[in-house]
Every structure is written in structure tokens, then in C-alpha cells.
């Protein structure tokens, strides 16, 4: 402790001494340079704003062989800065209130290094990047010290598409000042209406650190539509913010109809299979699918395996399954690395998506398994468009060879099935590095061991996973063991820090999670998975079946199977319409399963019945709109065997039926009067 204390004192004295060297009217500036895997490629100069490279140079750093005009010329093969290193240059005394340029030139012309400008010891500008093309990128900063109280709302993390009801208003705030924040008011408004304020205390938000926050008062909405959400902080430590220019973040939130839960209506039916896409649309070896999170767009993305040499592809269906449907086949320019043999695709709440690579080494040289999931923008102006030499990806983290599936947790946060280690890994990209760049230093990677998972031996059949975001239960298709495993993502203990292949904010190992086998019978080669309410669906690659489970308890109860008749199903998804959609890698098709309705009527479509609660444990209530005279009520099991019958008087509109003695399973209730026959399925727990 004494040694650390002395070092701390020396650092403080040194910092004070350095600051004291700057006369009045000037500030002390240092610049931290963070290199990537090719540190030698960068060269930069610090000059007054507007100066060209070599004019009025205050400092130059990096590889002089690249020089002022070597952007993209590949003039150097060594020298300059080391790889994956942080270098602190300076200090300099610069005129307070003046602007300066960092002129960055990159030997490959694709960026790579990032810069943090520290003013009077605080990182006032961080993560500054440039492409370094041609004669270089101009990165401008103002030599002005940080305010004492400056709290900015960096972004709103409430999803862009939500269901009616109580909506959490969430975001990320950043302490851009030099005082630690211990309390604040968090505010929001909808469509510039009434301001909703909540006080948050007990904070310890240090200078130049961020915090994810949820407003104490949720937003209650019942009307579908598009809304503008504003969020800002105020009253920090009981005082006013000294910089009002960065206080407010805004976001457009779409409130739309919830996905209807139609899964029980699939039980016992003969499916109608509607082909949504095939080879005509470019569908070849599809492995997964996902809908854009703004469900009203009805935009379906399908990821294709393709070949290791050229990388995977995507097909985007607009107005999927509707009149006027169109398809767009796309491939990123560097898909050979960033989307190599993709096994899965999953959208984040912020409309970015992640793909998981099914290869051991994304560099394809048989060496270090430098492989992991990639983050992409769904913006058509960014995805698969030219962006330097690194394609259009907006982030990548390289710690999971044979990534066999992916699902989303939150904004830029995903879970991966690591088929190489037989583990699940949580990837938090935090902030993306922008199209074609390569700064991964803010990434947080947590590896969860002890689940005993196994990928399919050829690494062709995907092992998908899905997260129940409300309760934190992660369902994992353990394809190699023919089972489904469930894990509580809020459980687990830290075991150790690990050494990453590249600099990251965190790479750690976790264990002792709460987990169990959810289902391990009747599965041959499970692959796809999705959930809605208390229902879970799983596709079987070998049989072509889709199995429906009740997930009310920790152990799944199989309720029924949909036989498609064709093996090869991988990814499966419950669409915005509540219907089941899937991809078949054998037939090269995208399929929607049709042939279901909410209320099954045989004669009079204007009459129906409802049953509740469903599922039921004891008393089932059967409600009819109207009856023509007295009626008969029948209950059948899944084999069609009559279990019970009774008469309903014409005056009865709600009938209570005790089903406590029935075995767990799916049943059909039928009501027949003199004019109509009505049927409805229910589940007995």
C-alpha cells in the first residue's frame, strides 16, 4: 500500500507540476493514441486548425515513412507505433479557446488508430478516428478545459418498436464534467408534452464515465403510432448544468400491435406451407432469419452460408409474405472475413444486427482462431456499401471460433453459442466503431462455462438460442447433445480475467450459473428456436418437425408437433403476424406455416366461443356470443376421443367446466347448437 500511495502522490505532484508549466491563457494537452493490429500503418501531426500537413507542425508521431501524403499507398511494412498499444504523446501548452487539427494518414487508407485528447488531465475528447485516405483526415478539437458540472444524455436505449402498455424509458448518461455526480433528476417528455421527472440518488458517477439508467416512472401508452421521446438530466448535485448544448437525446419510438400468440392453434393441424422465398430470390443454403425490430416494416432478413472463400450473404424481403413483396440479395465487400459461413442473424433494439461466423479462423490461414461475431447496420446506405478496406461492418470481436448461433439481449448486446469451446458468450459492443473501422477496445466479453454444450460435428447445422428478456432466461439449442438447455443470465460468478487476441475493455470467465436441461427427449438434431408468452418452438433439422413446448415451468412439456415433411430446417421465427416462419437449408426455401385462425367455426363464421384461462389448471370458463336454443358441449383429447359431454341451456352465456381431473395436454372443446358448431383448443397444465 505504501508503494502505491507514493506513486499516487508522485503522479499528483507531476500532474500539478505539468499543469503549472502552462501560463495563463493556455491549457495542458496530451494525446493518447490507440493502435490496432497494424500499428505501423499510422502517421499523424498536430497542427493549428486549417493548416495543411507539415505547416506549423506542433508534433508528429507514428511512421514517418507513411508521411503526409501516403494514405492508401502502402509505403511502409514496419516502423512507427507497435500493434495494439496505447501511446501518450505530449504534453503541450496550447492557447485556450483555439481549435487544432489532428491530421491522420493511414498507410492502408482504412483508418485504424484512434485518438483521445486530454485537457488538463481529463479525456475531453475520446475515440476520435479518421480514415486516413489520401492526404489524411482532419480531426478537430477545441482547447478548452472541461466544465465542473456537465452531464450529457448520450442516447436513448428504449427500443424503437414497443408494444402498448408500460414502456421503460431508458438511456445512457455521460458525466462530461470534472465533478463526481451523486444525484440528479432524470426527465422525459413525449411529443414535447408534459415533463415527467424522477429523482435518482445514491450515485457515484465519476468524471468521464457513463451510466445506463431507467426512469423511475414508466411511460404508459395504449394508442398505436409514432412518438418522439426526449430525455435529459438536470439538477446535478442540486445545481444546474453548466453546458446545455449536450443535455438532450431524442428518439422516435413506434408503438405497434403486439405479436399475437397463435402457437396453440398450430397444435393438431395439418400445416399449409407457403413459400416466401426460394432460389429465384437468391436463397441458397439459408441458415437463419430474423425480422427487423420495427415490425410494421414487415422486413425479413435471411442469412446465407455461401462459401468460406467469399463469405456469407443476406437476402432482405420487404413486405414479406404480402402483395408487392420484393427481395434484395446483398454481400459485403469483406464478407470473407466479417461474415464467414454465417450460422445466425439477430437484430438489436437499435436496428443493428449481429451475425455469427461458422469458421475456426476468419483469416483462413489455419493459424490463430481469430474469429467472432460481427455487428452490422441495417441502414441501406451503410450495409454492403463500400467503406475503405474493411467492408461495411461496424464492429467485430474475435473470441468465438465456430459461432453456431446468436440472439439479442439489448442494444448492441448479444449472446453467442461458442461451438469451439462448448460455451455461451455474452458480447457487448458498447459503441460501434463505425463502418469499416477497427477499434474494438471498448468491447466487453464474458464467457460462461460449465454448461457442457456441444456443436453439431460438421459445424453445418446451426445451434440457435433465444432470450426471454423479461426474466433473463436464455434457451440454448445444444445440437450435439440433442437437447435444450436453459440458463439464467442474471446468475453466475466471476472466475478470472482472460487474455484476448486484441485489446478489449473486458474479457472474463464466469461460472456457477443457474441452469438446467429444459428438454432432452424426442429431439434428433435440434437447430432453430423462438418463444412467445409461455410457448417455445424448436425446429429439428433431421426430421423436419417443429416442436411446441409449454415453458411455464423449468422443464418443458411437449404440447404438439408440426410435421413439415422435409428435413433441413434450421432457423425458425414467430413473425409479426404470429405465424411460424422458417428456413430450410436442404430445399433452399423460406417458408411460412399457414392454415390457422384464432376461433375455429364450422358453419357460422360470425359466431365464436372463447375459453379462459388458457392454459388452465382447474376451472375453465367457456363463453359464447349467442346460442340458438339449447346446445351441447363436448371435450376431446388429441386423439379425438370424447372425454366429456354436457348440455348448455340457451340462457347460459358463460359456462364453468372443472377440468382438474384431466391429464396435462392439449384438448379441443366443441359447442353445437341448432345452427352452428364452434371449436377451440385449450391446454391443461
XYZ file of C-alpha atoms in Angstrom:
685
model
C 0.000 0.000 0.000
C 2.851 2.432 0.807
C 4.365 1.980 -2.643
C 1.008 2.598 -4.369
C 0.417 5.618 -2.155
C 3.805 7.097 -3.069
C 3.156 6.504 -6.762
C -0.213 8.230 -6.441
C 1.383 11.229 -4.711
C 4.144 11.421 -7.326
C 1.525 11.271 -10.109
C -0.473 14.055 -8.485
C 2.643 16.185 -7.971
C 3.800 15.525 -11.530
C 0.368 16.416 -12.940
C 0.265 19.616 -10.894
C 3.804 20.471 -11.982
C 2.973 19.910 -15.660
C -0.182 21.994 -15.410
C 1.774 24.712 -13.675
C 4.117 24.960 -16.692
C 1.313 26.369 -18.854
C 0.938 30.135 -18.498
C -2.390 31.873 -18.028
C -4.485 31.605 -21.162
C -3.161 28.203 -22.108
C -4.174 24.645 -21.263
C -2.130 21.476 -20.964
C -2.883 18.930 -23.677
C -1.774 15.317 -24.113
C -2.989 12.930 -26.799
C -3.404 9.195 -26.248
C -3.000 7.181 -29.451
C -4.537 3.686 -29.545
C -3.304 1.451 -32.369
C -4.945 -1.607 -33.885
C -3.398 -4.811 -35.249
C -1.329 -2.774 -37.715
C 0.213 -0.012 -35.634
C 2.942 0.705 -38.218
C 0.376 1.980 -40.719
C -0.391 5.269 -38.957
C 1.240 8.705 -39.158
C -0.159 11.938 -37.685
C 0.582 15.571 -36.959
C -0.834 18.115 -34.527
C -1.292 21.497 -36.217
C -3.405 24.645 -35.771
C -6.840 24.178 -37.335
C -6.843 24.680 -41.088
C -3.130 24.100 -41.577
C -2.003 21.506 -44.058
C 0.279 18.662 -43.051
C 3.797 19.973 -42.479
C 2.717 23.578 -41.911
C 3.069 24.914 -38.381
C 3.541 21.395 -37.048
C 3.346 21.227 -33.261
C 4.090 17.494 -33.096
C 4.329 14.475 -35.394
C 4.059 10.824 -34.406
C 3.854 7.347 -35.875
C 5.557 6.079 -39.001
C 7.397 8.848 -40.871
C 7.723 6.529 -43.905
C 3.999 6.997 -44.488
C 4.321 10.778 -44.349
C 1.783 13.451 -45.115
C 0.505 12.045 -48.415
C 0.911 8.278 -48.046
C -2.724 7.463 -47.329
C -3.577 4.164 -49.002
C -0.226 3.848 -50.790
C 1.152 1.049 -48.568
C 4.608 2.573 -48.403
C 5.692 1.037 -45.089
C 5.942 -2.504 -43.777
C 7.456 -1.760 -40.373
C 8.386 1.050 -38.017
C 6.169 3.555 -36.245
C 3.984 2.509 -33.335
C 3.611 -1.040 -32.031
C 0.423 -3.031 -32.607
C -2.481 -2.852 -30.140
C -0.760 -0.297 -27.946
C -1.636 2.956 -26.202
C 0.906 5.755 -26.518
C 0.623 9.065 -24.637
C 2.164 11.972 -26.541
C 2.769 15.466 -25.109
C 2.207 17.463 -23.020
C 1.879 20.742 -24.890
C 0.617 24.122 -23.735
C -1.983 25.257 -26.257
C -3.910 28.517 -26.420
C -7.198 28.155 -24.554
C -10.232 28.636 -26.793
C -8.341 27.860 -30.010
C -9.036 24.971 -32.402
C -6.456 22.429 -33.507
C -6.342 19.593 -36.035
C -5.025 16.061 -35.743
C -4.025 15.171 -39.308
C -4.109 11.378 -39.550
C -2.686 9.477 -42.512
C -3.054 5.694 -42.805
C -0.763 3.556 -44.947
C -3.657 1.290 -45.947
C -6.219 4.074 -46.136
C -8.774 2.378 -43.887
C -8.246 4.029 -40.511
C -7.139 2.023 -37.524
C -5.718 4.303 -34.854
C -7.940 6.324 -32.516
C -7.110 9.440 -30.516
C -8.108 10.736 -27.082
C -7.401 14.400 -26.339
C -6.733 15.016 -22.653
C -7.071 18.628 -21.481
C -5.728 19.482 -18.038
C -5.687 15.765 -17.271
C -9.259 14.930 -18.380
C -10.198 12.972 -21.552
C -12.362 15.725 -23.013
C -12.422 14.117 -26.496
C -12.202 10.335 -26.742
C -12.298 7.757 -29.508
C -11.589 10.226 -32.336
C -10.996 8.396 -35.612
C -10.370 9.106 -39.278
C -9.993 7.034 -42.411
C -6.522 8.377 -43.248
C -7.216 8.275 -47.001
C -5.181 10.345 -49.461
C -3.543 13.249 -47.665
C -5.242 12.353 -44.409
C -8.224 13.020 -42.175
C -8.709 16.265 -40.259
C -9.830 15.580 -36.675
C -10.620 18.910 -34.990
C -10.794 19.712 -31.264
C -11.175 22.833 -29.118
C -8.523 23.504 -26.473
C -10.975 24.251 -23.690
C -10.984 22.650 -20.235
C -13.974 20.627 -19.099
C -16.734 22.211 -17.010
C -17.196 21.124 -13.427
C -20.853 20.128 -13.993
C -21.683 18.858 -17.456
C -23.997 15.857 -17.682
C -24.972 14.768 -21.166
C -27.587 12.278 -22.311
C -25.654 10.242 -24.869
C -28.500 8.162 -26.239
C -31.925 6.690 -25.574
C -31.964 2.905 -25.373
C -35.738 2.408 -25.284
C -36.382 0.144 -28.308
C -37.565 1.826 -31.489
C -40.550 -0.544 -31.579
C -42.590 -1.345 -28.470
C -45.955 -2.864 -27.645
C -48.727 -0.863 -25.997
C -48.612 -0.830 -22.187
C -45.969 0.244 -19.705
C -42.746 1.143 -21.519
C -39.431 1.633 -19.733
C -37.776 4.918 -20.690
C -34.065 4.119 -20.658
C -30.846 5.699 -21.815
C -27.143 6.276 -21.255
C -25.872 9.395 -19.500
C -22.261 10.551 -19.505
C -20.507 12.727 -16.933
C -18.692 15.177 -19.173
C -17.588 17.295 -16.212
C -14.912 17.148 -13.556
C -17.214 16.737 -10.523
C -18.500 13.327 -9.423
C -22.315 13.163 -9.760
C -24.120 11.806 -6.683
C -27.708 12.789 -7.512
C -29.751 14.117 -10.406
C -33.208 14.496 -11.891
C -33.970 12.388 -14.954
C -36.627 13.848 -17.246
C -38.534 12.792 -20.328
C -41.377 14.032 -22.493
C -43.485 12.501 -25.248
C -44.163 14.630 -28.330
C -42.934 17.691 -26.368
C -45.793 17.253 -23.904
C -45.750 17.151 -20.110
C -42.349 16.683 -18.483
C -42.052 13.566 -16.331
C -39.344 13.984 -13.688
C -37.818 11.368 -11.416
C -35.100 11.911 -8.839
C -32.189 9.473 -8.702
C -29.888 9.461 -5.681
C -27.063 7.305 -4.336
C -24.970 7.698 -7.487
C -21.207 7.803 -7.805
C -20.759 8.772 -11.432
C -17.086 9.665 -11.773
C -15.838 12.215 -14.307
C -15.878 11.000 -17.907
C -17.716 7.771 -17.208
C -21.151 6.642 -18.385
C -24.157 5.054 -16.693
C -27.177 3.186 -18.049
C -30.358 4.498 -16.440
C -34.065 3.678 -16.377
C -36.522 6.403 -15.471
C -38.391 5.688 -12.200
C -41.730 6.355 -13.932
C -42.578 4.267 -16.981
C -44.409 5.632 -19.993
C -47.928 4.209 -20.291
C -49.307 4.134 -23.807
C -52.338 2.438 -25.314
C -52.549 4.063 -28.754
C -50.521 2.735 -31.660
C -48.459 5.280 -33.572
C -45.138 7.060 -33.826
C -43.891 9.172 -30.917
C -40.915 11.442 -30.293
C -39.232 10.672 -26.988
C -36.912 13.234 -25.365
C -34.704 12.526 -22.351
C -32.399 14.788 -20.356
C -30.832 15.149 -16.914
C -30.915 18.189 -14.629
C -30.340 19.290 -11.041
C -26.990 17.501 -10.706
C -25.823 17.523 -7.076
C -28.531 20.138 -6.514
C -27.009 22.523 -9.080
C -27.522 23.488 -12.717
C -25.711 22.039 -15.699
C -23.027 24.439 -16.950
C -23.274 23.213 -20.555
C -26.763 22.989 -22.013
C -25.711 22.143 -25.574
C -25.467 18.388 -24.999
C -28.230 17.774 -22.466
C -30.983 16.216 -24.567
C -31.243 12.998 -26.538
C -34.187 12.257 -28.810
C -35.554 9.092 -30.336
C -38.506 8.022 -32.446
C -40.464 5.200 -30.833
C -43.065 3.231 -32.754
C -45.903 1.796 -30.684
C -47.459 -1.014 -32.623
C -49.680 -4.023 -32.201
C -48.213 -6.845 -30.169
C -47.358 -10.086 -31.908
C -50.453 -12.296 -31.499
C -49.827 -15.579 -29.714
C -51.280 -18.138 -32.125
C -48.994 -21.035 -31.256
C -51.637 -23.221 -29.615
C -53.687 -23.004 -32.805
C -50.913 -24.875 -34.596
C -51.383 -27.933 -32.401
C -53.052 -30.821 -34.186
C -53.457 -29.091 -37.562
C -52.309 -30.164 -40.989
C -49.973 -27.316 -41.896
C -50.263 -25.267 -45.064
C -46.731 -24.377 -46.166
C -46.404 -21.105 -48.068
C -43.109 -20.495 -49.874
C -41.958 -16.932 -49.206
C -38.579 -17.130 -50.940
C -36.501 -19.580 -52.974
C -33.620 -19.757 -55.444
C -35.266 -17.094 -57.588
C -34.613 -14.658 -54.723
C -31.033 -15.872 -54.314
C -31.844 -18.231 -51.419
C -29.052 -20.838 -51.219
C -28.191 -22.731 -48.026
C -30.119 -20.406 -45.682
C -29.255 -20.883 -42.008
C -31.252 -18.298 -40.078
C -33.757 -15.467 -40.322
C -34.950 -12.515 -38.270
C -37.436 -9.684 -38.620
C -36.417 -6.051 -38.434
C -37.348 -4.769 -34.926
C -39.716 -2.147 -36.372
C -42.324 -4.805 -37.033
C -44.626 -2.548 -39.017
C -41.938 -2.506 -41.726
C -42.508 -6.250 -42.164
C -38.889 -6.617 -43.260
C -37.423 -10.123 -43.116
C -33.662 -10.783 -43.288
C -32.259 -14.197 -44.192
C -28.570 -15.080 -43.808
C -26.972 -17.497 -46.306
C -23.997 -19.781 -45.670
C -22.346 -19.353 -49.097
C -18.658 -20.435 -49.152
C -15.700 -19.792 -46.881
C -13.704 -18.231 -49.701
C -16.173 -15.427 -50.468
C -18.193 -15.204 -47.233
C -21.897 -15.197 -46.477
C -24.753 -13.227 -47.981
C -28.118 -11.860 -46.922
C -31.499 -11.616 -48.594
C -33.811 -8.859 -47.409
C -37.541 -9.327 -48.056
C -39.592 -6.139 -47.973
C -43.355 -6.573 -47.393
C -42.526 -10.186 -46.571
C -45.334 -12.559 -47.461
C -47.581 -9.736 -48.646
C -48.626 -8.443 -52.055
C -45.809 -6.410 -53.521
C -43.088 -8.409 -51.758
C -39.582 -7.675 -53.042
C -36.236 -9.308 -52.293
C -32.675 -7.975 -52.293
C -29.600 -10.233 -52.315
C -26.528 -8.488 -50.825
C -22.967 -9.310 -49.857
C -20.465 -7.147 -48.014
C -17.163 -6.488 -49.771
C -15.230 -8.152 -46.936
C -17.728 -10.893 -46.123
C -14.929 -13.468 -46.444
C -13.728 -12.283 -43.002
C -16.597 -10.498 -41.281
C -19.423 -12.842 -42.366
C -17.630 -16.122 -42.992
C -20.028 -19.116 -43.223
C -22.631 -17.323 -41.067
C -24.790 -19.516 -38.856
C -27.170 -16.955 -37.353
C -28.567 -13.431 -37.527
C -30.194 -11.400 -34.741
C -31.431 -7.817 -34.624
C -30.682 -5.467 -31.744
C -33.197 -2.955 -30.380
C -31.348 -0.128 -32.172
C -31.856 -1.752 -35.607
C -28.269 -3.022 -35.857
C -27.857 -6.754 -36.368
C -25.241 -9.331 -35.485
C -24.070 -12.375 -37.431
C -22.202 -15.377 -36.033
C -19.393 -16.968 -38.120
C -19.247 -20.735 -38.525
C -15.477 -20.904 -39.126
C -12.449 -21.584 -36.949
C -10.307 -18.765 -38.313
C -11.809 -15.791 -40.164
C -8.389 -15.118 -41.740
C -8.443 -18.634 -43.255
C -4.750 -19.265 -42.754
C -5.058 -22.177 -40.334
C -3.412 -20.297 -37.507
C -4.851 -18.442 -34.533
C -8.658 -18.760 -34.390
C -9.174 -15.015 -34.902
C -12.946 -15.315 -35.197
C -16.071 -13.899 -33.603
C -19.427 -12.221 -34.218
C -19.761 -9.093 -36.354
C -22.063 -6.101 -35.890
C -23.801 -4.519 -38.887
C -26.093 -1.591 -39.590
C -29.396 -2.308 -41.335
C -29.264 1.174 -42.874
C -29.244 0.570 -46.655
C -26.812 3.470 -47.075
C -24.260 1.632 -44.910
C -24.742 -2.144 -45.110
C -22.895 -3.815 -48.006
C -21.743 -0.413 -49.285
C -18.052 0.448 -49.881
C -16.240 1.711 -46.774
C -12.482 1.678 -47.043
C -10.723 -1.679 -46.996
C -12.649 -3.282 -44.115
C -16.088 -3.524 -45.654
C -19.233 -2.086 -44.075
C -19.216 -3.924 -40.735
C -19.483 -1.557 -37.764
C -17.767 -3.767 -35.147
C -16.282 -7.235 -34.592
C -14.923 -9.093 -31.575
C -12.728 -12.151 -32.145
C -13.148 -14.645 -29.308
C -15.553 -17.355 -30.553
C -14.469 -19.815 -33.267
C -17.340 -21.816 -34.762
C -20.016 -19.421 -33.512
C -23.104 -21.537 -34.145
C -25.916 -19.143 -33.232
C -26.743 -15.672 -31.923
C -29.563 -13.851 -30.115
C -30.030 -10.298 -28.870
C -30.218 -9.096 -25.271
C -30.224 -5.305 -25.632
C -28.768 -2.522 -27.763
C -25.510 -3.892 -29.263
C -25.511 -6.772 -26.736
C -25.704 -10.379 -27.990
C -25.309 -13.982 -26.816
C -23.283 -16.449 -28.908
C -23.122 -20.256 -28.922
C -19.343 -20.838 -28.998
C -19.118 -24.184 -30.786
C -15.371 -24.427 -30.317
C -15.409 -24.235 -26.506
C -18.944 -25.550 -25.920
C -19.904 -22.386 -24.021
C -22.160 -19.369 -24.333
C -20.517 -15.958 -24.572
C -22.008 -12.535 -23.973
C -20.749 -9.863 -26.355
C -21.340 -6.179 -25.587
C -20.028 -3.968 -28.370
C -20.905 -0.861 -26.301
C -20.376 1.743 -29.052
C -19.789 0.610 -32.612
C -16.605 1.839 -34.286
C -18.305 2.953 -37.486
C -18.325 1.386 -40.956
C -15.036 -0.249 -41.901
C -13.074 0.848 -38.839
C -11.266 -1.428 -36.373
C -11.247 -0.029 -32.824
C -12.599 -2.802 -30.585
C -11.141 -1.543 -27.314
C -14.493 -0.782 -25.618
C -15.842 -4.322 -26.117
C -16.962 -6.378 -23.112
C -16.822 -10.177 -23.491
C -17.983 -12.591 -20.792
C -17.587 -16.331 -21.263
C -19.900 -18.679 -19.324
C -18.520 -22.155 -18.731
C -19.896 -25.300 -17.115
C -22.903 -25.864 -19.414
C -21.367 -28.847 -21.255
C -22.603 -27.772 -24.686
C -21.661 -29.466 -27.947
C -21.976 -28.224 -31.522
C -23.004 -30.462 -34.396
C -19.869 -32.287 -35.574
C -19.651 -30.806 -39.096
C -20.424 -27.265 -37.895
C -23.062 -27.028 -40.609
C -26.215 -27.316 -38.517
C -26.704 -24.133 -36.504
C -27.263 -24.202 -32.737
C -29.568 -21.254 -32.196
C -30.528 -19.631 -28.913
C -33.224 -17.215 -27.721
C -33.551 -14.965 -24.677
C -36.671 -14.177 -22.686
C -35.772 -10.548 -21.991
C -38.399 -10.142 -19.267
C -36.999 -12.763 -16.898
C -33.487 -13.274 -18.259
C -33.896 -16.927 -19.217
C -31.664 -17.980 -22.100
C -32.738 -21.079 -24.055
C -29.860 -22.790 -25.896
C -30.162 -25.455 -28.580
C -27.480 -27.980 -27.605
C -27.438 -29.665 -31.011
C -24.567 -32.065 -30.308
C -26.409 -33.492 -27.285
C -29.917 -33.359 -28.858
C -31.394 -31.225 -26.106
C -32.410 -27.715 -24.991
C -30.596 -26.073 -22.060
C -31.953 -23.159 -20.054
C -29.732 -20.631 -18.221
C -30.472 -17.626 -16.022
C -28.284 -14.824 -17.439
C -28.514 -12.914 -14.145
C -26.777 -15.748 -12.308
C -23.122 -16.741 -12.290
C -19.942 -15.653 -10.557
C -16.747 -14.107 -11.871
C -13.919 -16.640 -12.103
C -10.984 -14.942 -13.811
C -9.809 -12.447 -16.381
C -8.749 -13.878 -19.723
C -6.250 -12.665 -22.303
C -7.961 -11.552 -25.530
C -6.484 -11.681 -29.023
C -6.888 -7.899 -29.197
C -7.352 -5.097 -26.622
C -10.846 -5.006 -25.084
C -12.368 -3.303 -22.053
C -13.087 -6.720 -20.505
C -12.602 -10.386 -21.349
C -13.540 -12.640 -18.452
C -14.627 -16.128 -17.484
C -17.788 -16.781 -15.435
C -19.247 -19.911 -13.877
C -21.741 -21.322 -11.355
C -24.758 -20.208 -13.363
C -28.276 -21.401 -12.593
C -29.085 -23.727 -15.478
C -30.961 -26.925 -16.262
C -31.904 -29.239 -19.117
C -35.217 -27.917 -20.434
C -35.904 -30.760 -22.902
C -33.891 -33.847 -23.875
C -36.317 -36.350 -25.406
C -37.846 -36.614 -28.858
C -35.144 -34.462 -30.449
C -32.882 -35.780 -33.212
C -30.927 -32.753 -34.437
C -32.488 -29.616 -32.943
C -31.447 -26.324 -34.524
C -33.861 -23.346 -34.560
C -35.664 -21.839 -31.572
C -38.044 -18.993 -30.690
C -40.552 -18.114 -27.983
C -43.697 -16.136 -27.289
C -45.537 -15.995 -23.976
C -45.280 -19.402 -22.311
C -44.646 -21.181 -25.583
C -41.320 -22.291 -27.058
C -40.845 -23.707 -30.555
C -37.852 -25.774 -31.717
C -37.042 -26.995 -35.224
C -35.482 -30.399 -35.855
C -33.061 -30.419 -38.781
C -33.170 -34.208 -39.247
C -36.940 -34.792 -39.090
C -38.350 -31.526 -40.423
C -40.598 -31.254 -37.357
C -41.282 -28.115 -35.335
C -41.946 -28.986 -31.703
C -44.142 -26.821 -29.463
C -43.362 -26.687 -25.730
C -45.099 -25.247 -22.713
C -42.363 -23.373 -20.836
C -44.409 -22.388 -17.770
C -42.055 -24.445 -15.613
C -38.312 -25.056 -15.668
C -38.843 -28.341 -17.552
C -40.542 -28.115 -20.934
C -43.758 -30.011 -21.671
C -44.193 -31.024 -25.295
C -47.648 -29.934 -26.478
C -47.504 -30.995 -30.099
C -45.534 -31.230 -33.322
C -45.885 -29.686 -36.737
C -44.686 -32.081 -39.412
C -43.417 -30.202 -42.468
C -42.401 -33.426 -44.178
C -38.995 -32.090 -45.256
C -35.748 -32.283 -43.234
C -33.285 -29.406 -43.324
C -34.969 -26.785 -41.125
C -32.580 -24.518 -39.221
C -33.662 -21.044 -38.103
C -37.283 -20.612 -37.033
C -39.096 -17.391 -36.119
C -42.502 -16.222 -34.912
C -43.323 -13.355 -37.270
C -45.166 -10.076 -36.684
C -48.346 -11.880 -37.770
C -47.901 -14.506 -35.026
C -47.280 -17.233 -37.603
C -44.255 -19.525 -37.750
C -41.604 -18.771 -40.373
C -38.508 -20.879 -41.037
C -35.628 -21.541 -43.438
C -34.845 -24.917 -44.957
C -31.180 -25.343 -45.918
C -31.920 -28.506 -47.925
C -34.710 -27.168 -50.148
C -33.266 -23.603 -50.195
C -36.561 -22.054 -49.182
C -38.073 -19.586 -46.759
C -41.425 -20.927 -45.542
C -44.394 -19.566 -43.596
C -46.792 -22.024 -41.976
C -50.404 -21.016 -42.656
C -53.783 -22.630 -42.096
C -54.646 -21.353 -38.611
C -57.214 -18.989 -37.107
C -57.997 -17.824 -33.588
C -61.520 -19.258 -33.445
C -62.398 -22.333 -35.472
C -66.010 -22.247 -36.724
C -67.575 -24.876 -38.905
C -70.824 -23.266 -40.046
C -71.348 -19.691 -38.949
C -68.211 -17.535 -39.123
C -69.889 -14.682 -37.235
C -70.277 -16.766 -34.086
C -67.431 -17.938 -31.842
C -66.508 -19.055 -28.366
C -63.666 -18.099 -26.065
C -62.081 -20.152 -23.320
C -60.119 -18.826 -20.354
C -57.784 -19.103 -18.585
C -55.696 -20.878 -21.186
C -53.640 -22.789 -20.068
C -55.897 -23.910 -17.235
C -55.331 -25.892 -14.036
C -58.804 -26.281 -12.550
C -61.842 -24.292 -13.716
C -62.245 -23.493 -17.408
C -64.760 -20.820 -18.432
C -66.428 -21.201 -21.821
C -68.055 -18.011 -23.129
C -70.382 -17.916 -26.140
C -71.618 -14.887 -28.063
C -75.087 -16.340 -28.621
C -76.835 -19.673 -28.880
C -79.785 -20.784 -30.993
C -81.672 -22.805 -28.435
C -80.011 -25.251 -26.112
C -76.565 -26.582 -27.024
C -74.234 -29.480 -26.367
C -70.652 -29.104 -25.070
C -68.031 -31.761 -25.828
C -64.356 -32.124 -24.821
C -61.985 -34.269 -26.920
C -58.347 -35.228 -26.353
C -55.680 -35.030 -29.070
C -56.580 -38.490 -30.376
C -60.182 -37.399 -30.935
C -61.501 -39.433 -28.006
C -64.569 -37.930 -26.333
C -63.715 -37.085 -22.722
C -66.832 -35.243 -21.527
C -70.227 -34.000 -22.738
C -72.955 -31.864 -21.156
C -75.946 -29.732 -22.148
C -75.939 -25.914 -22.087
C -79.194 -24.003 -21.639
C -79.922 -21.311 -24.230
C -79.791 -18.670 -21.478
C -76.258 -19.531 -20.459
C -73.510 -17.323 -21.894
C -70.613 -18.392 -19.654
C -70.198 -21.984 -18.551
C -67.738 -23.158 -15.905
C -66.170 -26.569 -16.545
C -63.910 -28.206 -13.958
C -61.018 -29.912 -15.777
C -58.812 -30.555 -12.773
C -59.040 -34.330 -13.250
C -57.774 -34.195 -16.840
C -54.192 -35.152 -17.567
C -51.817 -32.446 -18.788
C -52.085 -31.920 -22.510
C -53.992 -30.260 -25.344
C -57.770 -30.657 -25.707
C -60.489 -29.414 -28.055
C -63.744 -28.034 -26.725
C -66.774 -28.087 -29.044
C -70.143 -26.341 -28.705
C -73.001 -27.317 -31.042
C -76.388 -25.581 -31.198
C -79.143 -25.873 -33.775
C -77.337 -23.619 -36.231
C -73.579 -23.709 -35.670
C -70.606 -25.697 -34.477
C -67.793 -23.913 -32.621
C -64.412 -25.340 -31.649
C -61.500 -24.064 -29.577
C -58.326 -25.660 -28.233
C -57.087 -25.316 -24.671
C -54.126 -26.568 -22.683
C -54.467 -28.362 -19.354
C -51.414 -27.782 -17.119
